[in-house]
Tab-separated table of C-alpha atoms in Angstrom:
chain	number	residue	atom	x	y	z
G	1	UNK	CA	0.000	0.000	0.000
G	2	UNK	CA	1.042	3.473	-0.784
G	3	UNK	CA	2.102	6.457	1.613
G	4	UNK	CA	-0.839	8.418	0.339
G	5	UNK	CA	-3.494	5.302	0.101
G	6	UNK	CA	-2.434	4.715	3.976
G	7	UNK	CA	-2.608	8.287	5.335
G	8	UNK	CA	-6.044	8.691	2.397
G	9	UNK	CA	-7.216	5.564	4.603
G	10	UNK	CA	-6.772	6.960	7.757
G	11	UNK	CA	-7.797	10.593	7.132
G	12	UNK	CA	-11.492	8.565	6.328
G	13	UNK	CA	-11.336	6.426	9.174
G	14	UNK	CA	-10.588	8.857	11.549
G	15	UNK	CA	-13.885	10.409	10.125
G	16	UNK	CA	-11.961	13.881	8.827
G	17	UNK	CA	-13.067	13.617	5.513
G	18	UNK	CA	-15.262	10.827	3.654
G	19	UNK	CA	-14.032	8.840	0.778
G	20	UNK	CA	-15.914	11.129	-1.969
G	21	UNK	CA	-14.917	14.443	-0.647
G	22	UNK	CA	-11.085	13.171	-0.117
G	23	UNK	CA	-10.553	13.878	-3.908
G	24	UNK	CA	-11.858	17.301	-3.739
G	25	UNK	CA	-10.558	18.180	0.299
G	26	UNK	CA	-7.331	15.901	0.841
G	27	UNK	CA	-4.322	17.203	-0.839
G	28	UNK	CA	-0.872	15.283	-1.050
G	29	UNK	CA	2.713	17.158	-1.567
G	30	UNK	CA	5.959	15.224	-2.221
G	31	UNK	CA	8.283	15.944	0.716
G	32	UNK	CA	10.661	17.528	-2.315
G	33	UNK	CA	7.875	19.125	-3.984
G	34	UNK	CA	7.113	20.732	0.115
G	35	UNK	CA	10.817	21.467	0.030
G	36	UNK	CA	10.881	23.658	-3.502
G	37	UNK	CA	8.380	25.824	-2.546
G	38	UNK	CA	10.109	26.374	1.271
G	39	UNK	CA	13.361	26.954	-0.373
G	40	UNK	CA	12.200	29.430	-2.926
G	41	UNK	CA	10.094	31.773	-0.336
G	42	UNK	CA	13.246	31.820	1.986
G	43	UNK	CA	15.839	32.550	-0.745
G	44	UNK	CA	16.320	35.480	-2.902
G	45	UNK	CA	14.982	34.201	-5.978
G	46	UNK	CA	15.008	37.942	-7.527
G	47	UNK	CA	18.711	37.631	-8.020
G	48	UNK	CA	18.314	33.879	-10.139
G	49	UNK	CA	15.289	33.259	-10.964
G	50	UNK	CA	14.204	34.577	-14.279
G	51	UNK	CA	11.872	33.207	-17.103
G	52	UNK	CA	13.175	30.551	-19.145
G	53	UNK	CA	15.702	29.845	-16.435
G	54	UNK	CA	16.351	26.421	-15.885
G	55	UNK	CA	17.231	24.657	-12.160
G	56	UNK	CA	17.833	21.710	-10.540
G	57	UNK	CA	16.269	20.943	-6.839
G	58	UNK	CA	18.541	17.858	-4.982
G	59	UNK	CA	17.004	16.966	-1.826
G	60	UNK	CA	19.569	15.444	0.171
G	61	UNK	CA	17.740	12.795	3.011
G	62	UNK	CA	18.857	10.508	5.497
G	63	UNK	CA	19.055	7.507	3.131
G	64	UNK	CA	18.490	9.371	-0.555
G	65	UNK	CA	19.026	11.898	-2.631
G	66	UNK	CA	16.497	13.218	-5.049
G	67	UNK	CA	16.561	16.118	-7.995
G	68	UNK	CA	14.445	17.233	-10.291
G	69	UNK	CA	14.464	19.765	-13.099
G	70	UNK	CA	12.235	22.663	-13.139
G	71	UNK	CA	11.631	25.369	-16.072
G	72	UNK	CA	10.178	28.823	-14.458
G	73	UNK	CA	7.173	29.747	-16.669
G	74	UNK	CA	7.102	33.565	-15.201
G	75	UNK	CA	8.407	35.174	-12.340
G	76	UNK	CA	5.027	37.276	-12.034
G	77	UNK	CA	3.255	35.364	-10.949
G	78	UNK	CA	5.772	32.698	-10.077
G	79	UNK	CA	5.203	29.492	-12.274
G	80	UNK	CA	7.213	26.448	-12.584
G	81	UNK	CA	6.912	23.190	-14.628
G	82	UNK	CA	9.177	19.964	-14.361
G	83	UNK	CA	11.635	19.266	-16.954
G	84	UNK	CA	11.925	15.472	-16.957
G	85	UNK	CA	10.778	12.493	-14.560
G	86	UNK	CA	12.852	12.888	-11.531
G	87	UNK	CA	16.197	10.822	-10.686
G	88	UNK	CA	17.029	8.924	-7.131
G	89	UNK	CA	20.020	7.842	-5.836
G	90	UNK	CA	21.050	6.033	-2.511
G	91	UNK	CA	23.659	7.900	-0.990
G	92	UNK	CA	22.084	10.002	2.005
G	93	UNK	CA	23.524	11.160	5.386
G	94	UNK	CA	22.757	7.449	7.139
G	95	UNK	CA	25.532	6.270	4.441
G	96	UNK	CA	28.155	8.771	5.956
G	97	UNK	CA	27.293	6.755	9.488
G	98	UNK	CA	27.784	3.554	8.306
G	99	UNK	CA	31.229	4.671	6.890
G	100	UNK	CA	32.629	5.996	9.813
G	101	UNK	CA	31.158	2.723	11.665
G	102	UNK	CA	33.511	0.965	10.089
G	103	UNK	CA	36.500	2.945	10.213
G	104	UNK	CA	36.119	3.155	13.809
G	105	UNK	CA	35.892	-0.894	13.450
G	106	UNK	CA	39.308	-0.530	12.074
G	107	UNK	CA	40.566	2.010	14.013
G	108	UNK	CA	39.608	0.700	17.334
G	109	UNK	CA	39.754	-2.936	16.958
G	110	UNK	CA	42.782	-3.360	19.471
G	111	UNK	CA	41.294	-0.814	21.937
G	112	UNK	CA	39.247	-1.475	25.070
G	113	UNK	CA	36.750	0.844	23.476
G	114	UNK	CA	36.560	-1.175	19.975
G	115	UNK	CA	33.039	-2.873	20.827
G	116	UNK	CA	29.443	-2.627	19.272
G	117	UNK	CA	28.030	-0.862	22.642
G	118	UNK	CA	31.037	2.004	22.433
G	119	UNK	CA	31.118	2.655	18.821
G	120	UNK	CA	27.496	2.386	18.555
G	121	UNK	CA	27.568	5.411	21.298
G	122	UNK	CA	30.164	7.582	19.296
G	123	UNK	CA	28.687	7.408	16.137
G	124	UNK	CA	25.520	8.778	17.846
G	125	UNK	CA	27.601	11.509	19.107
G	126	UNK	CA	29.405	12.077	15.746
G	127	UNK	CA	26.004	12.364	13.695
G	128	UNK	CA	24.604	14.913	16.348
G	129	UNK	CA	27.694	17.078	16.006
G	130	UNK	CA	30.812	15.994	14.389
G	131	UNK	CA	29.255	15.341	11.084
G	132	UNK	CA	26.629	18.196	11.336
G	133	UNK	CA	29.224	20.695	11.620
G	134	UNK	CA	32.375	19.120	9.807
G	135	UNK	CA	34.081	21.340	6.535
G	136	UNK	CA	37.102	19.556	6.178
G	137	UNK	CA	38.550	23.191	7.344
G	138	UNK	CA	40.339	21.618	10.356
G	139	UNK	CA	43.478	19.060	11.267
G	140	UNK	CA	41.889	17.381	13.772
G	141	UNK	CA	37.735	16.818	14.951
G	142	UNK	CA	37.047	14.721	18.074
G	143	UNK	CA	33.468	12.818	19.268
G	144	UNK	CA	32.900	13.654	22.601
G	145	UNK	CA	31.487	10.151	23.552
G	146	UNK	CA	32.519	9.376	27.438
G	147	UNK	CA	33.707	10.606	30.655
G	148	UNK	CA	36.796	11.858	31.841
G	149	UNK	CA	38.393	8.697	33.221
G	150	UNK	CA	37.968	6.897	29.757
G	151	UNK	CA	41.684	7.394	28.160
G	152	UNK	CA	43.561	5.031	25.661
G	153	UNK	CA	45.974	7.410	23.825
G	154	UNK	CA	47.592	5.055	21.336
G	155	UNK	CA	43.978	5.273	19.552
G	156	UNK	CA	43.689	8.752	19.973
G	157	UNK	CA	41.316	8.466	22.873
G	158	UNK	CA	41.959	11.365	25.954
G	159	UNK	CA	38.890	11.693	28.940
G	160	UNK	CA	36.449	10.287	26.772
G	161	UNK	CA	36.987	12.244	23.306
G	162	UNK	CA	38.038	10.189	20.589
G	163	UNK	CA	40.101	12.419	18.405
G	164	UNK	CA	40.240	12.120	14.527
G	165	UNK	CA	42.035	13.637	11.288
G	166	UNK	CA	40.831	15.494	8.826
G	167	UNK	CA	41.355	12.780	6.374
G	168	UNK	CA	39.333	10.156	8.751
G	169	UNK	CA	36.397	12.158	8.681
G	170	UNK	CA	36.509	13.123	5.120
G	171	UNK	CA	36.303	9.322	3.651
G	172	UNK	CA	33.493	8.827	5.661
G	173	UNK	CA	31.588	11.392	3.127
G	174	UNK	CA	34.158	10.212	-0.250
G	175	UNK	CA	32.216	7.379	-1.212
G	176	UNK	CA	28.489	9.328	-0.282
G	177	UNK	CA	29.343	12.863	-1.990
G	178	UNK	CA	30.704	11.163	-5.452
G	179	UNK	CA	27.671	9.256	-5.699
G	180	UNK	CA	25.658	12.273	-5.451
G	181	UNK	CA	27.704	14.694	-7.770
G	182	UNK	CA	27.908	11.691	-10.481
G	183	UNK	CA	24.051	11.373	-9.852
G	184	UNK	CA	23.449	14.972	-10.587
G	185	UNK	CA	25.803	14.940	-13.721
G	186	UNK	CA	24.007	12.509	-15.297
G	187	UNK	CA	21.061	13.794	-14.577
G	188	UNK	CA	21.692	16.962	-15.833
G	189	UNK	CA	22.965	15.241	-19.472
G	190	UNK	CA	23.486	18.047	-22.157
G	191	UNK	CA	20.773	20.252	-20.703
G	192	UNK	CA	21.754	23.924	-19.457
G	193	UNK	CA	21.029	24.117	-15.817
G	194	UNK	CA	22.247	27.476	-14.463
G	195	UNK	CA	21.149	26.572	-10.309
G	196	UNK	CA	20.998	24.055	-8.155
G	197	UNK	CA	18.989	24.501	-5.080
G	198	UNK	CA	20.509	21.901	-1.956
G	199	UNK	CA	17.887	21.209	0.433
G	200	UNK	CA	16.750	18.514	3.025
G	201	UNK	CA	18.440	17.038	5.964
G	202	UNK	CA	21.447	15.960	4.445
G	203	UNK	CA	21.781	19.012	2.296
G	204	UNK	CA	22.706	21.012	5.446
G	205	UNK	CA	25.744	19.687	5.218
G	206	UNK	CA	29.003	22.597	5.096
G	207	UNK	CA	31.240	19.839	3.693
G	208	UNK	CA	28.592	18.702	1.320
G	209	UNK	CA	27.864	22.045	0.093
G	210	UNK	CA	31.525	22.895	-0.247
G	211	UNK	CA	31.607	20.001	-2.560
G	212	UNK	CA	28.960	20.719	-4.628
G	213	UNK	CA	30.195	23.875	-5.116
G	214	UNK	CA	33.727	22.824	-6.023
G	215	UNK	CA	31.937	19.818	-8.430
G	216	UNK	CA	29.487	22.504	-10.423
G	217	UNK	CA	30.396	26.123	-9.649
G	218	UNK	CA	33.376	25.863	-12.464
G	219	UNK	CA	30.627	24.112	-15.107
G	220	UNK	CA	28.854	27.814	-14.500
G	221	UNK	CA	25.824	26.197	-12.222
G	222	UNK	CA	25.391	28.201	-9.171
G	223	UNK	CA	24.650	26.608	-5.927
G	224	UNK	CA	21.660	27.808	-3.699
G	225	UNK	CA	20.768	26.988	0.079
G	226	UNK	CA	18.757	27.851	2.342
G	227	UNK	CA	19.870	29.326	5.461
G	228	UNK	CA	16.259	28.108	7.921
G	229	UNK	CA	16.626	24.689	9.375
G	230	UNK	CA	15.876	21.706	7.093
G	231	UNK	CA	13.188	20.418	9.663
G	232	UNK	CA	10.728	22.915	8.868
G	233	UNK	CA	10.655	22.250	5.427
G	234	UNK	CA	8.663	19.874	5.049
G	235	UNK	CA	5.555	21.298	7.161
G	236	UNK	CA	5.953	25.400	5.792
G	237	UNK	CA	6.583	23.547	2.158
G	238	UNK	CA	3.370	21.825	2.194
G	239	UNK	CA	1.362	25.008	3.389
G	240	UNK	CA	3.202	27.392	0.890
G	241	UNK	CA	2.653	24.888	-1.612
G	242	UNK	CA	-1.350	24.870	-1.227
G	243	UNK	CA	-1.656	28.561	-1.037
G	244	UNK	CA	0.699	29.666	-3.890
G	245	UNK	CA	0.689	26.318	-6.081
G	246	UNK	CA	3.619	27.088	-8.258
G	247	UNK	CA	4.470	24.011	-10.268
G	248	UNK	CA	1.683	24.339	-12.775
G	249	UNK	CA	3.634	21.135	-15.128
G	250	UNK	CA	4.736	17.589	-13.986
G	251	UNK	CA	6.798	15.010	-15.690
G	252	UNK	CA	5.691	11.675	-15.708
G	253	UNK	CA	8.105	9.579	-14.200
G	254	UNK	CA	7.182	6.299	-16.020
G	255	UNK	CA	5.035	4.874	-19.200
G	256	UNK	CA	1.731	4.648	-18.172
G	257	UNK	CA	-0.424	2.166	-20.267
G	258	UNK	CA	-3.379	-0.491	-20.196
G	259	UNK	CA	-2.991	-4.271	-21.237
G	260	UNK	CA	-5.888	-4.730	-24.799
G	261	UNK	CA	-6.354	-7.187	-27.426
G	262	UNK	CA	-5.589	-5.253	-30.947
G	263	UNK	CA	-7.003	-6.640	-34.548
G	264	UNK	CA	-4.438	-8.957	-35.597
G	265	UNK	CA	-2.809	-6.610	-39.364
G	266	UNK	CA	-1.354	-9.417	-41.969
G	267	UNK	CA	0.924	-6.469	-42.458
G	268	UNK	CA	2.004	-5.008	-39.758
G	269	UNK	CA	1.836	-7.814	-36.774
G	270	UNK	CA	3.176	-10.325	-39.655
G	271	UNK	CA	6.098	-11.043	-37.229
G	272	UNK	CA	3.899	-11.728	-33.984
G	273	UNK	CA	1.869	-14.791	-35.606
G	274	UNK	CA	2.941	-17.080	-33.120
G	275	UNK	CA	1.533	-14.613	-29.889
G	276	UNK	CA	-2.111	-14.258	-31.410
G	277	UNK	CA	-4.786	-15.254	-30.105
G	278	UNK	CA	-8.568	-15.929	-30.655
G	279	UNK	CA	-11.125	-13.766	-28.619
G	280	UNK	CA	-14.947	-14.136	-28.064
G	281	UNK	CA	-16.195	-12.725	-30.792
G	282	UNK	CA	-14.004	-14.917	-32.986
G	283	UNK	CA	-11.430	-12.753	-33.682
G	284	UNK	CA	-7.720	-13.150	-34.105
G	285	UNK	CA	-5.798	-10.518	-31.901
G	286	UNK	CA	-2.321	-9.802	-30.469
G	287	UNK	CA	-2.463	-8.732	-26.609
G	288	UNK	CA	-0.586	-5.510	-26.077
G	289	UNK	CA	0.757	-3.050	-23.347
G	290	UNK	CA	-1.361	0.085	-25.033
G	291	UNK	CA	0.300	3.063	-23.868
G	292	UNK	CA	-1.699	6.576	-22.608
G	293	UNK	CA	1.188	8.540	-20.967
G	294	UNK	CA	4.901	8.213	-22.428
G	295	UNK	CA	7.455	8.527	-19.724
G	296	UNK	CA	8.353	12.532	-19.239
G	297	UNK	CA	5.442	13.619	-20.861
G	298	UNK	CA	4.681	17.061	-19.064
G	299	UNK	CA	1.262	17.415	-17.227
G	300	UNK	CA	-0.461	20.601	-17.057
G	301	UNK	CA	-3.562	21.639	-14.901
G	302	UNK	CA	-5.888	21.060	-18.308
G	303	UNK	CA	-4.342	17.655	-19.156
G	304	UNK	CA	-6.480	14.699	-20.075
G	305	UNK	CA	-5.845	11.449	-22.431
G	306	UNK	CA	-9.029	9.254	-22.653
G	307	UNK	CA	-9.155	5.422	-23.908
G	308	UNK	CA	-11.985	3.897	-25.267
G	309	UNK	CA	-12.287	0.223	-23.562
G	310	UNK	CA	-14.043	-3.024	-23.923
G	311	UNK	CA	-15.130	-5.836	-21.179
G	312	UNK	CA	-15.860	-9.054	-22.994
G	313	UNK	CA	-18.012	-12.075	-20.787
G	314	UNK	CA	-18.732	-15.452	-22.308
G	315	UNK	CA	-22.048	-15.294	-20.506
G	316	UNK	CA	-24.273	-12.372	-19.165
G	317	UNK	CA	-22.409	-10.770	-16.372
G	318	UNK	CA	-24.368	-10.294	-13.228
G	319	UNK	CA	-25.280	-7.243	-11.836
G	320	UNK	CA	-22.738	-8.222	-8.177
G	321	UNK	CA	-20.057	-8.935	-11.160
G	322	UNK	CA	-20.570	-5.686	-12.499
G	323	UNK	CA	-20.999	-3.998	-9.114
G	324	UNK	CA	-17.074	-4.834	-8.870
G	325	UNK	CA	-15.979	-3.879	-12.324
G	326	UNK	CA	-12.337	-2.568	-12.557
G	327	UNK	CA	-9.634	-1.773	-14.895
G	328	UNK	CA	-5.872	-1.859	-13.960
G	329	UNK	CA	-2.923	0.564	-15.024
G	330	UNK	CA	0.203	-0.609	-15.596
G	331	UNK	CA	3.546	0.929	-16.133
G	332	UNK	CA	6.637	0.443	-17.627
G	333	UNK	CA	9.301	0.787	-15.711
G	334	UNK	CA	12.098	-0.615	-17.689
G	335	UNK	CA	14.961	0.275	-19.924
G	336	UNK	CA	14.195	0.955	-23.583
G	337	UNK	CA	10.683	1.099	-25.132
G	338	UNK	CA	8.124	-0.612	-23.758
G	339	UNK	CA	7.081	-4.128	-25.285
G	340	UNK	CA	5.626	-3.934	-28.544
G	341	UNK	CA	3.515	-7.507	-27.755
G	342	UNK	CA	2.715	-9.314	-25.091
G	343	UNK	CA	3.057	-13.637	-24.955
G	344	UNK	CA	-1.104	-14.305	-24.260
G	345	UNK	CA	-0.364	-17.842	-23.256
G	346	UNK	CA	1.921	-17.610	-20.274
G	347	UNK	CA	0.231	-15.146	-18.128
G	348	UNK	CA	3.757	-13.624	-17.017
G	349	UNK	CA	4.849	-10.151	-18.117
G	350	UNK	CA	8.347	-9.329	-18.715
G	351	UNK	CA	10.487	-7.793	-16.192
G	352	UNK	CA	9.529	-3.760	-16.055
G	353	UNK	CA	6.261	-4.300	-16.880
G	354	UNK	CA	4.334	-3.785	-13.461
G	355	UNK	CA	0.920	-3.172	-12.270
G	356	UNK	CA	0.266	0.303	-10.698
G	357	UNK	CA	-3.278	0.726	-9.535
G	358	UNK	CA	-6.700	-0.364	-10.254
G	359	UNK	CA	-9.744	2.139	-11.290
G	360	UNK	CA	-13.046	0.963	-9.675
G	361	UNK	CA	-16.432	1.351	-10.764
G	362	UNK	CA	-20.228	0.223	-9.668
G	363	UNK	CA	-21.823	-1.033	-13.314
G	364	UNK	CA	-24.456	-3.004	-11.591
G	365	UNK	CA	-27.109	-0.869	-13.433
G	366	UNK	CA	-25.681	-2.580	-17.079
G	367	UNK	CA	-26.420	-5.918	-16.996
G	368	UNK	CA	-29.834	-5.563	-18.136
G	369	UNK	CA	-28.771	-2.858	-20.557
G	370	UNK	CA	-25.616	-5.281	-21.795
G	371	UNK	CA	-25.529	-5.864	-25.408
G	372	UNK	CA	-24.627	-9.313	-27.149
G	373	UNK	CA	-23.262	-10.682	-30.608
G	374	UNK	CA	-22.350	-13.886	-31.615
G	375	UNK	CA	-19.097	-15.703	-32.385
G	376	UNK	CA	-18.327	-14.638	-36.255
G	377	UNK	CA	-17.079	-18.832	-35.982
G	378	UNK	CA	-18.541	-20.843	-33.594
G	379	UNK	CA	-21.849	-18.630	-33.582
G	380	UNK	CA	-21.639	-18.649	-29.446
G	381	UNK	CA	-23.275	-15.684	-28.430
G	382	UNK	CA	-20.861	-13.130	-25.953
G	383	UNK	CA	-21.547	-10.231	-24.118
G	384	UNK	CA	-19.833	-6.587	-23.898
G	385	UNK	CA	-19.616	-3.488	-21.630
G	386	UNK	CA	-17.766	-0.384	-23.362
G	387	UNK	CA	-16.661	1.886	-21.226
G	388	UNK	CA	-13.810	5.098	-21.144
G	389	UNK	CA	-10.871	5.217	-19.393
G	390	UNK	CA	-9.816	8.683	-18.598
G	391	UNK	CA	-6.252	10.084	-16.751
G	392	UNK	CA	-6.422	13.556	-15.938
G	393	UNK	CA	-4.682	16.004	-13.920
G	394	UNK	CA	-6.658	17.779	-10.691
G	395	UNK	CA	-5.167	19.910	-8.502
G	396	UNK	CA	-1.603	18.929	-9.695
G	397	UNK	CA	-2.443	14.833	-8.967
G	398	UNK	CA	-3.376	12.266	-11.956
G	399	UNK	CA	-6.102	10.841	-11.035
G	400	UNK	CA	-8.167	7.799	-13.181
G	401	UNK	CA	-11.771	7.640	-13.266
G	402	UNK	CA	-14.309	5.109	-15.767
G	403	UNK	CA	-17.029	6.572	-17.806
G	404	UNK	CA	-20.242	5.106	-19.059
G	405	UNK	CA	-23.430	5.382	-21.521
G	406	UNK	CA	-26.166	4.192	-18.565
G	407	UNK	CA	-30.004	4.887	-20.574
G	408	UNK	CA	-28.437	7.320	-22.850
G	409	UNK	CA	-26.764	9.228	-19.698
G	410	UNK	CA	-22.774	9.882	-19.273
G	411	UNK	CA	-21.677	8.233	-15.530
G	412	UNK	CA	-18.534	8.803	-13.642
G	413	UNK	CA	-17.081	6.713	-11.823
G	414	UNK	CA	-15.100	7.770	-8.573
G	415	UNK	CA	-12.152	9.157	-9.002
G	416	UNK	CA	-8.364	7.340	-7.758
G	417	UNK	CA	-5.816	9.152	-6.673
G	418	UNK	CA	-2.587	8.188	-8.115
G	419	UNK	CA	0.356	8.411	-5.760
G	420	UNK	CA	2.745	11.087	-6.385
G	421	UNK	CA	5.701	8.694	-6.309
G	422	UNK	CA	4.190	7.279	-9.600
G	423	UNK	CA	3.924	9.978	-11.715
């Protein structure tokens, strides 16, 4: 289950907002998308920011590092759109930990103080303050992790305060800050990114700002921080973000697509013979992943691709079958195109190829309205339920709904709520 299916589940159960108004009266904001809008009210955005500009936002966490590409609109009023699906890397501040943990391992491993319990207690002390405030400015930095009658001087250790070099400190962060300046590089491919704004926990960092700076300062990309405390960001983000709302575009971080039968073409599926298949009506077909949203396609508030869609039933559905009528969305998330055709036999997809979330819809009130035809071979009579999918964009989410012809009347089916981390 999803972070925003959880806390949407719990905002209704706790009675704050019912299931049909959450799509109008529960909002969701990425914890980066929270952190843009923070950073940009607390910098000086006059003296960067100008239409056209390009800049990249790298929110440094705990355990990863994201960035994403925005293009501002217009500075009056302030509007932003994303320039490509978002990139994620591994390398946040909990790596820098787990570095020094083990060259205190190594360091201390003939000492009285080499064991889990003690190192376990100065790496505590290290992330609270070494690491917090360490520039690589300095000879020496110590962790203040004992009392005064703890001593072992051959490993550096006087009344409790271990005592490191500059260089022991720094290749705790070597292995975390190249990951994260390769990340960005890549990221960044040919496109002309004058800024990049560090935020987050992590991005608090004086050494790995220094680095940054030294990394992209030289390729003419001017770092930006923030100066207020990273653990606001998140909570003033989210409330700037719903009164000012300034990304009006997002990029769609993967292929979005439905899994249909297509008329089998002599001429064009000539090469998929051997995958097609024979459906109800009688009909050879290929089964394919039918795409509605290429990856990186931008998203604006008007935004809308529509499919038209076909349930097919051997016999007359009943009305409970149709009462529980639902179409799933899949994604691509693999390298390359998408697969052109799909094997129909083996019921596996191939790697990439994953299901994302399922659109649900009450079409009880068809099945005496259902029309039927009959087998164009065996003469077996089927029945079929046409139907629209739609994706759209609302308040900055996608969201997927169903629509159907019920007596000559349009219906709309409720509305999901696509999790931000998909799109």
């Amino acid at each position: 289950m999803s972070e925003q299916s959880f806390l949407l589940n719990a905002a209704v159960a706790s009675g704050i907002v019912t299931l049909r108004q959450a799509e109008e009266r529960l909002w969701f904001v990425t914890e980066g998308e929270a952190s843009v809008h923070y950073s940009l009210a607390h910098t000086p955005t006059a003296e960067w920011l100008k239409p056209d500009t390009i800049f990249a936002v790298t929110d440094a966490g705990g355990s990863t590092v994201d960035s994403t590409l925005y293009r501002c609109r217009s500075t009056s009023p302030l509007a932003l759109e994303e320039v490509c699906s978002s990139a994620c890397v591994q390398a946040g501040g909990v790596f820098v930990d787990r570095a020094m943990q083990d060259i205190l391992h190594i360091k201390l491993k003939d000492s009285n103080f080499g064991d889990p319990v003690m190192i376990a207690a100065m790496i505590r002390q290290f992330e609270q303050k070494t690491k917090r405030a360490f520039y690589g400015n300095q000879a020496s930095y110590t962790i203040h992790f004992g009392f005064p009658r703890d001593n072992d001087r051959n490993h550096g250790i006087i009344k409790g305060k271990l005592s490191l070099t500059r260089e022991e400190v720094e290749a705790a962060y070597t292995k975390v800050t190249s990951s994260i300046t390769t990340s960005c590089k890549e990221f960044f491919g040919d496109r002309t990114v004058q800024h990049l704004l560090l935020v987050g926990g992590f991005g608090e960092s004086p050494y790995l700002k220094s680095q940054m700076r030294r990394e992209f300062e030289h390729q003419g990309i001017q770092i930006v921080t923030v100066d207020e405390p990273a653990k606001k960001a998140t909570a003033d983000g989210a409330v700037i973000w719903y009164l000012t709302h300034l990304v009006e575009g997002r990029a769609a971080r993967f292929t979005f697509g439905l899994i249909g039968g297509v008329r089998y073409d002599k001429q064009r599926h000539r090469a998929y013979e051997s995958k097609t298949f024979i459906n109800e009506a009688g009909e050879k077909r290929i089964r394919r992943f039918i795409v509605l949203i290429p990856k990186d396609t931008i998203l604006t508030a008007d935004w809308k691709v529509s499919r038209s869609s076909r349930a097919v039933y051997n016999s007359l559905p009943t009305a409970a079958r149709l009462g529980k009528f639902e179409e799933v969305v899949y994604t691509w998330q693999g390298k390359g195109a998408p697969p052109y055709v799909l094997d129909p036999d083996d019921g596996k997809f191939p790697p990439g190829l994953i299901e994302s979330f399922r659109i649900d819809a009450n079409l009880s009130s068809l099945c005496n309205s259902v029309t039927s035809q009959s087998n164009k071979v065996s003469g077996k009579p089927y029945w079929m339920v046409d139907y629209e999918v739609d994706l759209l964009l609302r308040h900055m989410r996608l969201v997927a709904r169903l629509r159907w012809v019920e007596k000559g009347i349009e219906r709309i089916g409720p509305a999901t709520i696509i999790p931000s981390t998909k799109l």
